[in-house]
């Protein structure tokens, strides 16, 4: 019973981390747009999705090559550098510019806070540091991409990445290899949810792990991983009445940061580009279609976690993106919009 309670608690924490990314991204939507962080000139251009998917494919190939030739340090440095940059964008909107430098008015406190995130990741990448940096980075990345992808490009992006995720996990399985590689780097490409108070991400137990990986919006692998024991089999000469060897306890759940970021792109896109009325939530750009996408994502997440805790590798984005798209469309219909309008046609 205690094990089941711990698993339920971990799933609840995972849901809270996802909500942190989603609500944080919605809070940053307007500030990011006003600050000129929109990444493309024409957010409605569907080819933006094609370009982004191509970047993911190239980045995945480069990372696999880096692991093959023992260049993991370069990957770690790159991801921490990206974390500092995104954290700077976020803190620049959250931290009052009490101290500025230069004619451009650089927010010194925001810069110091961003470099503090990078220093923490370098010096002490414990699970709570990874999770804090991951939510911060995920919210910022989702807001940046959300205001850069209109409705149709965002829907195309989620659909294509869900298919690619399924192929890379169940078909080629190369995403599993990528996930296994990044797990040892202690970087915020995964969210770590401990199941025991004594768990340390810096010194994990030496047990075999099974990973469920998916594509990552931050040029890294997403993984849903848990420490599980292999199924014991009766060998010749073994008494079937003997008690089975106790299985080692599961220590933590891991879910890729991209699994939180990718569906949140649609949440932000719906809130920003769709004229469906605004829900009265202080500090958030939220409407009913965006809320539907959030609810759909969380439903997909709960189903995914229920599958993962059984110990088998699973692709995350088919369920998460599917839930986000389904919830978004239902929310759009509930708002009185046509399917054509909801699809950005």
CSV table of C-alpha atoms in Angstrom, one decimal:
chain,number,residue,atom,x,y,z
A,1,UNK,CA,0.0,0.0,0.0
A,2,UNK,CA,2.8,2.4,0.8
A,3,UNK,CA,4.4,1.8,-2.6
A,4,UNK,CA,1.1,2.6,-4.3
A,5,UNK,CA,0.7,5.8,-2.3
A,6,UNK,CA,4.3,6.8,-3.3
A,7,UNK,CA,3.5,6.2,-6.9
A,8,UNK,CA,0.2,8.2,-6.8
A,9,UNK,CA,2.1,11.0,-5.0
A,10,UNK,CA,4.8,11.0,-7.7
A,11,UNK,CA,2.2,11.1,-10.5
A,12,UNK,CA,0.5,14.1,-8.7
A,13,UNK,CA,3.9,15.9,-8.5
A,14,UNK,CA,4.4,15.2,-12.2
A,15,UNK,CA,1.0,16.8,-13.0
A,16,UNK,CA,2.0,19.8,-10.9
A,17,UNK,CA,5.3,20.2,-12.7
A,18,UNK,CA,3.5,20.0,-16.1
A,19,UNK,CA,1.0,22.7,-14.9
A,20,UNK,CA,3.9,24.8,-13.8
A,21,UNK,CA,5.3,24.7,-17.3
A,22,UNK,CA,1.9,25.4,-18.9
A,23,UNK,CA,0.7,28.2,-16.6
A,24,UNK,CA,4.2,29.7,-16.5
A,25,UNK,CA,4.2,29.8,-20.3
A,26,UNK,CA,0.8,31.5,-20.4
A,27,UNK,CA,2.0,34.1,-17.9
A,28,UNK,CA,5.0,34.8,-20.2
A,29,UNK,CA,3.0,35.0,-23.4
A,30,UNK,CA,2.2,38.7,-23.5
A,31,UNK,CA,5.5,39.9,-22.0
A,32,UNK,CA,7.5,37.8,-24.4
A,33,UNK,CA,5.6,39.2,-27.4
A,34,UNK,CA,6.0,42.8,-26.2
A,35,UNK,CA,9.7,42.2,-25.7
A,36,UNK,CA,10.1,41.1,-29.3
A,37,UNK,CA,10.9,37.4,-28.7
A,38,UNK,CA,8.7,36.1,-31.5
A,39,UNK,CA,11.1,33.9,-33.4
A,40,UNK,CA,9.6,34.1,-37.0
A,41,UNK,CA,8.3,36.9,-39.1
A,42,UNK,CA,5.1,35.0,-40.2
A,43,UNK,CA,3.8,32.7,-37.4
A,44,UNK,CA,1.0,31.5,-39.7
A,45,UNK,CA,3.4,29.9,-42.2
A,46,UNK,CA,3.1,26.1,-42.1
A,47,UNK,CA,6.6,25.6,-43.3
A,48,UNK,CA,7.8,26.8,-39.9
A,49,UNK,CA,6.8,23.4,-38.6
A,50,UNK,CA,8.8,21.6,-41.3
A,51,UNK,CA,11.9,23.7,-40.5
A,52,UNK,CA,11.6,23.0,-36.8
A,53,UNK,CA,11.1,19.2,-37.3
A,54,UNK,CA,14.2,19.2,-39.6
A,55,UNK,CA,16.2,20.9,-36.8
A,56,UNK,CA,15.1,18.3,-34.4
A,57,UNK,CA,16.2,15.5,-36.7
A,58,UNK,CA,19.6,17.1,-37.3
A,59,UNK,CA,20.1,17.8,-33.5
A,60,UNK,CA,19.2,14.2,-32.7
A,61,UNK,CA,21.7,12.9,-35.2
A,62,UNK,CA,24.4,15.2,-33.8
A,63,UNK,CA,23.7,14.1,-30.2
A,64,UNK,CA,23.8,10.4,-31.0
A,65,UNK,CA,27.2,11.1,-32.8
A,66,UNK,CA,28.4,13.0,-29.7
A,67,UNK,CA,27.6,10.1,-27.5
A,68,UNK,CA,29.3,7.7,-29.8
A,69,UNK,CA,32.5,9.7,-29.8
A,70,UNK,CA,32.5,10.5,-26.1
A,71,UNK,CA,31.7,14.2,-26.5
A,72,UNK,CA,29.0,14.3,-23.8
A,73,UNK,CA,30.7,17.3,-22.2
A,74,UNK,CA,29.8,19.4,-25.2
A,75,UNK,CA,26.2,18.5,-25.0
A,76,UNK,CA,26.1,19.3,-21.3
A,77,UNK,CA,27.7,22.7,-21.8
A,78,UNK,CA,25.3,23.5,-24.7
A,79,UNK,CA,22.2,22.6,-22.7
A,80,UNK,CA,23.3,24.5,-19.6
A,81,UNK,CA,24.1,27.5,-21.9
A,82,UNK,CA,20.6,27.3,-23.4
A,83,UNK,CA,19.2,27.1,-19.9
A,84,UNK,CA,21.0,30.3,-18.9
A,85,UNK,CA,19.7,32.1,-22.0
A,86,UNK,CA,16.1,31.1,-21.5
A,87,UNK,CA,16.3,31.8,-17.8
A,88,UNK,CA,17.5,35.3,-18.7
A,89,UNK,CA,14.5,35.9,-20.9
A,90,UNK,CA,12.2,34.7,-18.1
A,91,UNK,CA,13.8,36.6,-15.3
A,92,UNK,CA,13.9,39.8,-17.4
A,93,UNK,CA,10.1,39.7,-17.3
A,94,UNK,CA,9.7,38.6,-13.7
A,95,UNK,CA,12.5,40.5,-11.9
A,96,UNK,CA,12.0,44.2,-11.5
A,97,UNK,CA,14.9,46.1,-13.2
A,98,UNK,CA,16.1,47.6,-10.0
A,99,UNK,CA,19.7,47.6,-11.3
A,100,UNK,CA,20.5,48.2,-14.9
A,101,UNK,CA,23.7,48.4,-16.9
A,102,UNK,CA,24.6,50.2,-20.1
A,103,UNK,CA,22.5,52.3,-22.5
A,104,UNK,CA,20.3,49.2,-23.4
A,105,UNK,CA,19.2,49.0,-19.8
A,106,UNK,CA,20.3,45.4,-19.1
A,107,UNK,CA,18.5,44.0,-16.0
A,108,UNK,CA,21.5,43.1,-13.9
A,109,UNK,CA,19.4,41.2,-11.4
A,110,UNK,CA,17.9,39.1,-14.1
A,111,UNK,CA,21.3,38.3,-15.6
A,112,UNK,CA,22.7,37.3,-12.1
A,113,UNK,CA,19.7,35.1,-11.5
A,114,UNK,CA,20.1,33.4,-14.9
A,115,UNK,CA,23.8,32.7,-14.3
A,116,UNK,CA,22.8,31.5,-10.8
A,117,UNK,CA,20.7,28.8,-12.5
A,118,UNK,CA,23.6,27.8,-14.7
A,119,UNK,CA,26.0,27.7,-11.7
A,120,UNK,CA,23.6,25.5,-9.7
A,121,UNK,CA,23.3,23.1,-12.6
A,122,UNK,CA,27.1,22.9,-12.9
A,123,UNK,CA,27.9,22.6,-9.2
A,124,UNK,CA,25.0,20.7,-7.6
A,125,UNK,CA,22.6,19.2,-10.2
A,126,UNK,CA,20.4,17.5,-7.6
A,127,UNK,CA,16.8,16.5,-8.6
A,128,UNK,CA,15.3,19.7,-7.2
A,129,UNK,CA,17.7,21.9,-9.0
A,130,UNK,CA,17.0,20.0,-12.3
A,131,UNK,CA,13.3,20.3,-11.8
A,132,UNK,CA,13.4,24.0,-10.9
A,133,UNK,CA,15.5,24.8,-13.9
A,134,UNK,CA,13.4,22.5,-16.1
A,135,UNK,CA,10.1,24.2,-15.2
A,136,UNK,CA,11.7,27.6,-15.7
A,137,UNK,CA,13.3,26.6,-19.0
A,138,UNK,CA,10.1,24.7,-20.2
A,139,UNK,CA,7.8,27.7,-19.5
A,140,UNK,CA,10.1,30.0,-21.3
A,141,UNK,CA,10.7,27.7,-24.3
A,142,UNK,CA,6.9,27.0,-24.7
A,143,UNK,CA,6.1,30.7,-24.6
A,144,UNK,CA,8.7,31.5,-27.2
A,145,UNK,CA,7.6,28.8,-29.6
A,146,UNK,CA,3.9,29.3,-28.8
A,147,UNK,CA,3.9,32.9,-29.9
A,148,UNK,CA,5.9,31.9,-33.0
A,149,UNK,CA,3.6,29.1,-34.2
A,150,UNK,CA,0.1,30.0,-35.4
A,151,UNK,CA,-2.8,27.6,-35.0
A,152,UNK,CA,-2.2,25.5,-38.1
A,153,UNK,CA,1.6,25.3,-37.8
A,154,UNK,CA,1.3,24.4,-34.1
A,155,UNK,CA,-1.2,21.6,-34.9
A,156,UNK,CA,1.0,20.3,-37.7
A,157,UNK,CA,4.0,20.4,-35.4
A,158,UNK,CA,2.3,18.4,-32.6
A,159,UNK,CA,0.9,15.8,-35.1
A,160,UNK,CA,4.3,15.3,-36.9
A,161,UNK,CA,6.2,15.0,-33.6
A,162,UNK,CA,3.8,12.5,-32.2
A,163,UNK,CA,4.3,10.3,-35.2
A,164,UNK,CA,8.0,10.7,-35.1
A,165,UNK,CA,8.1,10.0,-31.4
A,166,UNK,CA,6.2,6.7,-31.9
A,167,UNK,CA,8.5,5.6,-34.7
A,168,UNK,CA,11.7,6.6,-32.8
A,169,UNK,CA,10.6,4.6,-29.7
A,170,UNK,CA,8.7,1.6,-31.0
A,171,UNK,CA,10.4,1.4,-34.4
A,172,UNK,CA,14.0,2.5,-34.7
A,173,UNK,CA,14.4,2.8,-30.9
A,174,UNK,CA,17.1,5.4,-31.4
A,175,UNK,CA,15.3,7.7,-29.0
A,176,UNK,CA,15.8,5.1,-26.2
A,177,UNK,CA,19.5,5.2,-26.8
A,178,UNK,CA,19.5,9.0,-26.7
A,179,UNK,CA,17.5,9.1,-23.5
A,180,UNK,CA,19.9,6.7,-21.9
A,181,UNK,CA,22.8,8.9,-22.8
A,182,UNK,CA,21.4,12.2,-21.5
A,183,UNK,CA,20.3,10.7,-18.2
A,184,UNK,CA,23.9,10.6,-17.1
A,185,UNK,CA,24.6,14.2,-17.9
A,186,UNK,CA,22.5,15.7,-15.1
A,187,UNK,CA,21.0,18.4,-17.2
A,188,UNK,CA,17.4,19.9,-17.3
A,189,UNK,CA,16.1,17.8,-20.2
A,190,UNK,CA,14.1,15.6,-17.8
A,191,UNK,CA,11.9,16.2,-14.8
A,192,UNK,CA,12.9,14.0,-11.9
A,193,UNK,CA,10.2,12.9,-9.4
A,194,UNK,CA,11.6,10.9,-6.4
A,195,UNK,CA,9.6,8.2,-4.8
A,196,UNK,CA,11.6,8.1,-1.6
A,197,UNK,CA,12.8,10.9,0.7
A,198,UNK,CA,16.4,9.4,0.5
A,199,UNK,CA,16.6,9.5,-3.2
A,200,UNK,CA,19.5,11.4,-4.8
A,201,UNK,CA,19.9,12.1,-8.5
A,202,UNK,CA,23.6,12.6,-7.9
A,203,UNK,CA,24.1,9.1,-6.7
A,204,UNK,CA,21.4,6.8,-8.2
A,205,UNK,CA,21.3,3.2,-7.2
A,206,UNK,CA,23.0,0.7,-9.5
A,207,UNK,CA,19.9,-0.9,-10.9
A,208,UNK,CA,18.8,-1.5,-14.4
A,209,UNK,CA,16.5,1.1,-15.8
A,210,UNK,CA,13.9,1.0,-18.6
A,211,UNK,CA,13.3,4.3,-20.4
A,212,UNK,CA,10.3,5.6,-22.3
A,213,UNK,CA,11.6,8.3,-24.6
A,214,UNK,CA,10.1,10.9,-26.8
A,215,UNK,CA,11.2,13.9,-28.9
A,216,UNK,CA,12.4,17.0,-27.2
A,217,UNK,CA,11.7,20.6,-28.1
A,218,UNK,CA,15.0,21.7,-26.7
A,219,UNK,CA,17.2,19.5,-28.9
A,220,UNK,CA,17.5,16.7,-26.4
A,221,UNK,CA,15.8,13.4,-25.6
A,222,UNK,CA,12.7,13.2,-23.5
A,223,UNK,CA,12.4,10.1,-21.3
A,224,UNK,CA,9.9,8.6,-19.0
A,225,UNK,CA,12.1,6.2,-17.0
A,226,UNK,CA,11.7,4.1,-13.9
A,227,UNK,CA,14.0,1.8,-12.0
A,228,UNK,CA,12.4,-1.6,-12.2
A,229,UNK,CA,13.6,-5.2,-11.7
A,230,UNK,CA,13.6,-7.7,-14.5
A,231,UNK,CA,11.0,-10.5,-14.3
A,232,UNK,CA,12.4,-13.4,-12.5
A,233,UNK,CA,12.1,-16.9,-14.1
A,234,UNK,CA,12.2,-20.3,-12.6
A,235,UNK,CA,15.4,-22.1,-13.6
A,236,UNK,CA,15.9,-25.8,-13.8
A,237,UNK,CA,16.0,-27.4,-10.4
A,238,UNK,CA,14.3,-24.5,-8.7
A,239,UNK,CA,11.5,-25.3,-6.3
A,240,UNK,CA,8.4,-23.5,-7.5
A,241,UNK,CA,7.1,-23.3,-4.0
A,242,UNK,CA,10.1,-21.1,-3.0
A,243,UNK,CA,9.2,-17.5,-2.3
A,244,UNK,CA,10.3,-15.2,-5.2
A,245,UNK,CA,13.2,-12.9,-4.7
A,246,UNK,CA,11.9,-9.4,-3.6
A,247,UNK,CA,12.0,-6.9,-6.4
A,248,UNK,CA,14.1,-3.7,-5.9
A,249,UNK,CA,12.0,-0.7,-5.1
A,250,UNK,CA,11.4,1.9,-7.8
A,251,UNK,CA,13.3,5.0,-6.8
A,252,UNK,CA,12.2,7.8,-9.1
A,253,UNK,CA,10.1,8.6,-12.2
A,254,UNK,CA,11.6,10.6,-15.1
A,255,UNK,CA,9.7,12.4,-17.8
A,256,UNK,CA,11.3,14.4,-20.6
A,257,UNK,CA,11.0,18.1,-20.5
A,258,UNK,CA,10.0,18.1,-24.1
A,259,UNK,CA,6.9,16.1,-23.2
A,260,UNK,CA,5.8,19.1,-21.2
A,261,UNK,CA,7.0,21.8,-23.7
A,262,UNK,CA,5.6,20.4,-27.0
A,263,UNK,CA,1.9,20.2,-26.1
A,264,UNK,CA,2.2,23.6,-24.3
A,265,UNK,CA,3.1,25.2,-27.6
A,266,UNK,CA,-0.5,24.6,-28.7
A,267,UNK,CA,-1.8,25.9,-25.3
A,268,UNK,CA,0.1,29.2,-25.9
A,269,UNK,CA,-0.8,29.4,-29.5
A,270,UNK,CA,-4.5,28.9,-28.8
A,271,UNK,CA,-4.4,31.6,-26.1
A,272,UNK,CA,-2.5,34.1,-28.2
A,273,UNK,CA,-3.8,33.6,-31.7
A,274,UNK,CA,-7.4,32.5,-31.2
A,275,UNK,CA,-10.1,35.1,-30.6
A,276,UNK,CA,-12.3,33.1,-28.4
A,277,UNK,CA,-12.8,35.4,-25.4
A,278,UNK,CA,-10.5,35.5,-22.4
A,279,UNK,CA,-11.2,33.7,-19.2
A,280,UNK,CA,-10.9,35.9,-16.1
A,281,UNK,CA,-7.6,34.4,-14.7
A,282,UNK,CA,-5.3,37.1,-13.3
A,283,UNK,CA,-1.9,37.2,-14.9
A,284,UNK,CA,-2.7,34.5,-17.5
A,285,UNK,CA,-3.6,34.8,-21.2
A,286,UNK,CA,-6.2,32.0,-21.2
A,287,UNK,CA,-9.3,31.2,-23.2
A,288,UNK,CA,-11.5,28.1,-23.3
A,289,UNK,CA,-9.6,26.4,-26.2
A,290,UNK,CA,-6.3,26.8,-24.4
A,291,UNK,CA,-7.9,25.5,-21.2
A,292,UNK,CA,-9.1,22.5,-23.1
A,293,UNK,CA,-5.6,21.8,-24.4
A,294,UNK,CA,-4.3,22.0,-20.8
A,295,UNK,CA,-6.9,19.5,-19.6
A,296,UNK,CA,-6.3,17.2,-22.6
A,297,UNK,CA,-2.6,17.2,-21.9
A,298,UNK,CA,-3.0,16.3,-18.3
A,299,UNK,CA,-5.4,13.5,-19.2
A,300,UNK,CA,-2.9,12.1,-21.6
A,301,UNK,CA,-0.1,12.5,-19.0
A,302,UNK,CA,-2.1,10.5,-16.4
A,303,UNK,CA,-2.7,7.7,-19.0
A,304,UNK,CA,1.0,7.8,-19.9
A,305,UNK,CA,2.1,7.5,-16.3
A,306,UNK,CA,-0.2,4.6,-15.7
A,307,UNK,CA,1.4,2.8,-18.5
A,308,UNK,CA,5.0,3.7,-17.6
A,309,UNK,CA,4.8,2.6,-13.9
A,310,UNK,CA,4.3,-0.9,-15.2
A,311,UNK,CA,7.9,-0.8,-16.4
A,312,UNK,CA,7.7,-0.8,-20.2
A,313,UNK,CA,9.1,1.9,-22.5
A,314,UNK,CA,6.5,4.2,-24.1
A,315,UNK,CA,6.5,7.2,-26.4
A,316,UNK,CA,5.0,10.2,-24.6
A,317,UNK,CA,4.0,12.6,-27.3
A,318,UNK,CA,1.3,10.4,-29.0
A,319,UNK,CA,-0.8,10.5,-25.8
A,320,UNK,CA,0.2,14.0,-24.7
A,321,UNK,CA,-0.1,15.8,-28.1
A,322,UNK,CA,-3.2,13.8,-28.9
A,323,UNK,CA,-4.8,14.8,-25.6
A,324,UNK,CA,-3.8,18.5,-26.2
A,325,UNK,CA,-5.2,18.5,-29.7
A,326,UNK,CA,-8.4,16.8,-28.7
A,327,UNK,CA,-8.9,19.1,-25.7
A,328,UNK,CA,-8.2,22.1,-27.8
A,329,UNK,CA,-10.7,21.2,-30.4
A,330,UNK,CA,-13.4,20.5,-27.8
A,331,UNK,CA,-12.7,23.8,-26.2
A,332,UNK,CA,-12.9,25.6,-29.5
A,333,UNK,CA,-16.2,24.0,-30.3
A,334,UNK,CA,-17.5,24.9,-26.8
A,335,UNK,CA,-16.5,28.5,-27.5
A,336,UNK,CA,-18.8,28.5,-30.6
A,337,UNK,CA,-15.9,28.4,-33.1
A,338,UNK,CA,-16.0,26.3,-36.3
A,339,UNK,CA,-13.6,23.4,-36.9
A,340,UNK,CA,-12.1,25.4,-39.8
A,341,UNK,CA,-11.4,28.3,-37.6
A,342,UNK,CA,-9.9,26.1,-34.9
A,343,UNK,CA,-7.6,24.5,-37.4
A,344,UNK,CA,-6.4,27.9,-38.6
A,345,UNK,CA,-7.8,27.5,-42.1
